[in-house]
């Protein structure tokens, strides 16, 4: 084992400077979010499964760390303080294109795949609901509404959705900023009239609010026109039905929408590393689903849908082996190898370091 490790380290020395840095900083780091949400425990589960399956045979180790979430994760990837990251789908698209809250294109950013979905939960007091859709926000006049915690992914995606629907939320609403649990408490106390909670369903904050308030609050539906408008710039969102009973006192199906969370990676992580981690996640999906309920909507056939950044060659290689159809915009020139192609651990992919800023 010692001789094998020496050989691998010597091989790594022949790589370009960024891959040298990756080798010296192993294990690879997966950045997640705060410990109170789904990102951290799922990230820990992914890292644990990958390490248990890959460390002995392939000398690949993955460790999960907590963070402030998607926006910080973009920075950690940029600065090579993390090599893998969990991101909300829109942040992956914003990162690749240098849009939204991200100032410049993050050209080192690649996708490993779409994982579990963030379901949009827009809640209003029932007394303010007319159509039961997002159009009800047009009728509000200065009421206090929680868009999310300040600078959070919920705030940024909430703003994006309102802007796409051309709802003048800055003037129609008195915006408040707090986390999911705080929002649930605030609506029960009568301090706000609604909240924006994008998360894997069922999410505890919505469960708490419906358990206490029942028919006094309403979870809004989306229309086809609204979905089309939201997807006009980035085709990330899809239908997500919440059957009756998903939440306490929810007596009817709610037709919401969702976008996938994305497992992202730096482009200079060796191809075989990404290939084996991708393969291990999907081959051990049942174990992952036992660990956290939010992952139960993960499906291999949706792994390349709703991605805003191109796929890493290692991920492409695995999905090709599984017969998945990959959209052309997810494959950069030179990244699509035959399904039976085999590369040494020290990948010959481009390892030029990126200096993009945010």
XYZ file of C-alpha atoms in Angstrom:
358
model
C 0.000 0.000 0.000
C 2.878 2.359 0.844
C 4.568 1.623 -2.496
C 1.298 2.220 -4.336
C 0.830 5.552 -2.584
C 4.365 6.651 -3.505
C 3.724 5.781 -7.148
C 0.478 7.763 -7.148
C 2.147 10.782 -5.562
C 4.995 10.677 -8.076
C 2.453 10.524 -10.877
C 0.648 13.525 -9.462
C 3.891 15.555 -9.537
C 3.823 15.405 -13.328
C 0.518 17.285 -13.461
C 0.178 21.040 -13.884
C 0.315 23.351 -10.871
C -3.393 23.306 -10.021
C -3.532 19.520 -9.944
C -0.349 19.539 -7.806
C -2.264 21.716 -5.356
C -5.220 19.343 -5.407
C -2.978 16.357 -4.688
C -1.329 18.085 -1.724
C -4.685 19.077 -0.266
C -6.320 15.662 -0.353
C -8.765 14.408 0.723
C -11.003 16.290 -1.678
C -13.349 18.685 0.102
C -17.118 18.799 -0.433
C -18.651 22.046 0.846
C -22.320 21.941 1.859
C -24.261 24.498 3.953
C -25.237 25.087 7.571
C -25.690 22.071 9.810
C -29.402 22.802 10.300
C -30.484 22.123 6.709
C -30.420 19.172 4.322
C -27.157 20.039 2.546
C -24.852 19.194 5.431
C -26.171 15.741 6.418
C -26.565 14.719 2.770
C -23.073 15.998 1.986
C -21.668 14.031 4.909
C -23.511 10.942 3.663
C -22.123 11.348 0.123
C -18.597 11.827 1.470
C -18.896 8.834 3.805
C -20.200 6.538 1.067
C -17.525 7.696 -1.382
C -14.717 7.198 1.120
C -15.920 3.764 2.184
C -16.238 2.578 -1.414
C -13.224 4.256 -3.038
C -10.455 4.854 -0.498
C -8.968 1.368 -0.486
C -9.162 0.508 -4.183
C -8.721 3.950 -5.768
C -7.160 6.087 -3.004
C -10.003 8.591 -3.364
C -11.216 10.287 -0.202
C -13.940 12.908 0.167
C -14.641 14.992 3.302
C -17.686 17.241 3.841
C -17.536 20.653 5.523
C -20.265 23.102 6.527
C -20.607 26.560 4.985
C -23.027 29.451 4.586
C -24.524 27.800 1.515
C -24.522 28.193 -2.265
C -23.014 31.664 -2.585
C -20.104 30.881 -0.268
C -19.669 27.520 -1.983
C -19.106 29.295 -5.305
C -16.307 31.273 -3.650
C -14.780 28.187 -2.032
C -14.664 26.437 -5.401
C -13.188 29.522 -7.037
C -10.413 29.743 -4.438
C -9.793 25.965 -4.515
C -10.608 25.697 -0.816
C -13.128 23.057 -1.868
C -13.142 20.864 -4.957
C -16.775 19.697 -4.773
C -19.865 21.662 -3.706
C -23.606 21.358 -3.335
C -25.349 24.277 -5.046
C -28.890 25.360 -5.671
C -29.556 24.940 -9.390
C -29.820 28.668 -10.171
C -26.474 29.324 -8.481
C -24.763 26.827 -10.766
C -26.241 28.660 -13.768
C -25.384 32.093 -12.347
C -21.871 30.921 -11.547
C -21.186 29.584 -15.019
C -22.601 32.699 -16.713
C -21.478 35.324 -14.190
C -24.996 36.573 -13.534
C -27.302 37.250 -10.604
C -25.313 37.691 -7.388
C -22.122 36.364 -9.022
C -20.072 39.057 -10.713
C -17.968 37.113 -13.216
C -18.209 33.756 -15.014
C -16.723 30.919 -12.985
C -15.040 29.118 -15.875
C -13.657 26.378 -13.623
C -17.189 25.285 -12.593
C -18.514 21.926 -13.776
C -21.531 19.790 -12.912
C -21.384 16.256 -11.569
C -25.153 15.885 -11.711
C -28.575 16.934 -10.497
C -29.374 15.462 -7.104
C -32.499 16.046 -4.989
C -34.938 18.883 -5.749
C -35.674 22.178 -4.066
C -39.447 22.631 -4.110
C -40.798 26.183 -4.165
C -43.045 26.810 -1.147
C -44.680 30.243 -1.381
C -47.121 30.583 1.522
C -49.709 33.307 2.136
C -52.400 33.884 4.723
C -55.590 32.439 3.220
C -57.495 35.701 3.726
C -55.171 37.292 1.127
C -55.560 34.511 -1.451
C -57.832 34.947 -4.476
C -56.533 32.857 -7.371
C -54.343 30.536 -5.282
C -51.408 31.236 -7.621
C -48.381 33.521 -7.602
C -50.544 36.223 -9.147
C -51.998 36.881 -5.689
C -48.827 38.785 -4.845
C -49.986 41.508 -7.251
C -52.850 42.314 -4.886
C -50.789 42.898 -1.756
C -50.150 46.377 -0.431
C -47.278 46.746 2.012
C -47.816 43.475 3.902
C -44.753 41.945 5.563
C -43.374 38.932 3.705
C -40.247 36.865 4.361
C -38.159 36.362 1.238
C -35.553 34.300 3.123
C -32.562 34.955 5.328
C -30.530 37.919 4.089
C -28.057 36.956 1.346
C -29.355 33.382 1.394
C -30.136 31.176 -1.566
C -33.839 31.516 -0.713
C -33.637 35.303 -1.007
C -31.767 35.201 -4.313
C -33.989 32.595 -5.962
C -37.103 34.294 -4.585
C -36.060 37.577 -6.175
C -35.344 35.786 -9.441
C -38.820 34.213 -9.504
C -40.592 37.489 -8.696
C -38.567 39.309 -11.347
C -39.329 36.620 -13.946
C -43.045 36.970 -13.184
C -42.784 40.782 -13.337
C -44.250 41.120 -9.846
C -43.314 44.450 -8.262
C -42.439 42.840 -4.950
C -40.155 45.668 -3.799
C -43.133 48.027 -3.685
C -45.947 45.540 -3.102
C -44.333 43.902 -0.078
C -42.580 44.959 3.091
C -39.699 42.507 2.901
C -38.419 40.734 5.998
C -35.408 38.452 6.294
C -35.148 35.362 8.469
C -34.517 31.626 8.261
C -37.108 28.939 7.715
C -37.792 28.150 11.359
C -38.024 31.836 12.258
C -40.428 32.401 9.371
C -42.703 29.593 10.571
C -42.770 31.128 14.039
C -43.392 34.625 12.668
C -46.400 33.634 10.571
C -47.917 31.801 13.557
C -47.410 34.912 15.692
C -49.072 37.138 13.096
C -45.914 39.119 12.396
C -45.803 38.248 8.672
C -48.412 37.336 6.057
C -46.302 34.854 4.130
C -42.951 33.246 3.477
C -40.717 31.827 0.767
C -39.246 28.412 1.621
C -37.415 26.581 -1.205
C -36.403 23.169 0.143
C -36.758 19.431 -0.254
C -40.308 18.332 0.529
C -41.595 17.853 3.102
C -39.753 20.689 4.847
C -40.094 21.005 8.613
C -40.880 24.741 8.647
C -43.915 24.256 6.402
C -44.979 21.201 8.392
C -44.791 23.251 11.588
C -46.807 26.133 10.140
C -49.569 23.931 8.709
C -49.790 21.856 11.875
C -50.479 24.990 13.897
C -52.480 27.084 11.424
C -54.228 24.629 9.104
C -56.564 26.345 6.657
C -55.501 29.807 7.826
C -52.544 29.594 5.437
C -52.334 28.554 1.782
C -49.529 27.025 -0.232
C -49.683 28.670 -3.651
C -49.886 26.831 -6.977
C -48.001 27.725 -10.143
C -49.555 27.993 -13.601
C -48.056 26.893 -16.919
C -47.566 30.539 -17.915
C -45.693 31.177 -14.667
C -43.450 28.144 -15.150
C -42.690 29.232 -18.713
C -41.789 32.752 -17.572
C -39.469 31.471 -14.825
C -37.718 29.135 -17.283
C -37.329 31.769 -20.003
C -33.695 32.568 -19.077
C -32.668 29.217 -17.584
C -34.602 26.009 -18.180
C -34.121 24.716 -14.634
C -37.562 24.344 -13.080
C -40.107 21.569 -13.612
C -43.450 20.582 -12.140
C -43.500 19.168 -8.618
C -46.835 17.975 -7.260
C -47.394 17.982 -3.512
C -50.181 15.422 -2.946
C -52.846 16.072 -0.350
C -51.443 15.139 3.036
C -47.878 16.118 2.243
C -48.343 18.642 5.039
C -50.759 18.595 8.005
C -54.214 19.944 7.130
C -53.298 20.096 3.419
C -56.453 18.621 1.905
C -55.806 19.198 -1.814
C -52.959 18.605 -4.240
C -50.725 21.638 -4.700
C -48.959 22.002 -8.039
C -45.644 23.665 -7.327
C -42.359 23.700 -9.215
C -38.849 22.645 -8.312
C -35.276 22.996 -9.493
C -32.540 20.478 -8.763
C -29.736 20.926 -6.328
C -26.471 20.318 -8.152
C -23.335 18.507 -7.118
C -20.614 20.664 -8.660
C -16.870 20.192 -9.049
C -13.828 22.103 -10.218
C -12.741 21.360 -13.776
C -9.209 20.409 -12.676
C -10.253 17.474 -10.506
C -8.971 14.374 -12.376
C -11.448 12.671 -14.663
C -11.231 9.277 -12.980
C -11.910 10.818 -9.564
C -15.148 12.399 -10.777
C -16.092 9.244 -12.690
C -15.732 7.001 -9.641
C -17.498 9.432 -7.287
C -20.372 9.833 -9.769
C -20.660 6.067 -10.175
C -20.523 5.460 -6.426
C -23.295 7.956 -5.656
C -25.728 6.419 -8.116
C -24.811 2.811 -7.358
C -25.422 3.462 -3.647
C -28.549 5.591 -4.019
C -30.641 3.276 -1.838
C -28.227 3.739 1.067
C -28.261 7.513 0.584
C -32.056 7.547 0.586
C -32.115 5.636 3.848
C -29.938 8.314 5.427
C -31.994 11.371 4.401
C -35.572 11.550 3.111
C -34.958 14.541 0.816
C -32.913 12.293 -1.492
C -35.851 10.006 -2.205
C -36.704 11.992 -5.333
C -33.207 11.421 -6.770
C -33.299 9.405 -10.001
C -30.535 8.565 -12.423
C -32.739 9.408 -15.397
C -32.946 13.003 -14.112
C -29.235 13.367 -13.342
C -28.516 15.527 -16.398
C -31.723 17.593 -16.365
C -31.905 21.151 -15.064
C -28.152 21.773 -15.079
C -26.876 25.308 -15.667
C -23.151 24.472 -15.905
C -21.521 21.941 -18.266
C -20.728 18.451 -17.080
C -17.285 17.340 -15.985
C -15.741 14.742 -18.374
C -15.746 12.148 -15.597
C -19.493 12.552 -15.135
C -20.075 12.474 -18.904
C -18.170 9.201 -19.069
C -20.410 7.566 -16.449
C -23.687 8.863 -17.888
C -22.668 7.699 -21.372
C -22.087 4.215 -19.954
C -25.612 4.311 -18.521
C -27.109 5.321 -21.855
C -28.328 8.759 -20.776
C -28.962 11.373 -23.445
C -26.965 14.513 -22.654
C -27.932 17.924 -24.040
C -25.206 19.393 -26.291
C -24.830 22.556 -24.195
C -23.666 20.422 -21.244
C -20.637 19.096 -23.144
C -17.674 21.360 -23.822
C -15.481 20.671 -26.878
C -13.115 17.779 -26.210
C -14.910 16.589 -23.069
C -16.983 13.780 -24.601
C -15.006 10.539 -24.674
C -16.250 7.122 -25.848
C -18.034 5.153 -23.130
C -15.260 2.531 -23.062
C -12.438 5.086 -22.821
C -10.121 4.502 -19.896
C -7.838 7.100 -18.358
C -5.144 6.730 -15.710
C -5.833 8.227 -12.295
C -3.678 11.274 -13.151
C -6.071 12.640 -15.759
C -4.828 14.455 -18.823
C -7.650 16.971 -18.659
C -6.843 20.685 -18.762
C -5.522 21.818 -15.383
C -4.983 25.513 -16.029
C -5.930 27.474 -12.913
C -8.788 29.970 -13.128
C -8.548 33.468 -11.673
C -12.167 34.517 -11.952
C -13.522 36.793 -9.263
C -16.942 37.266 -7.805
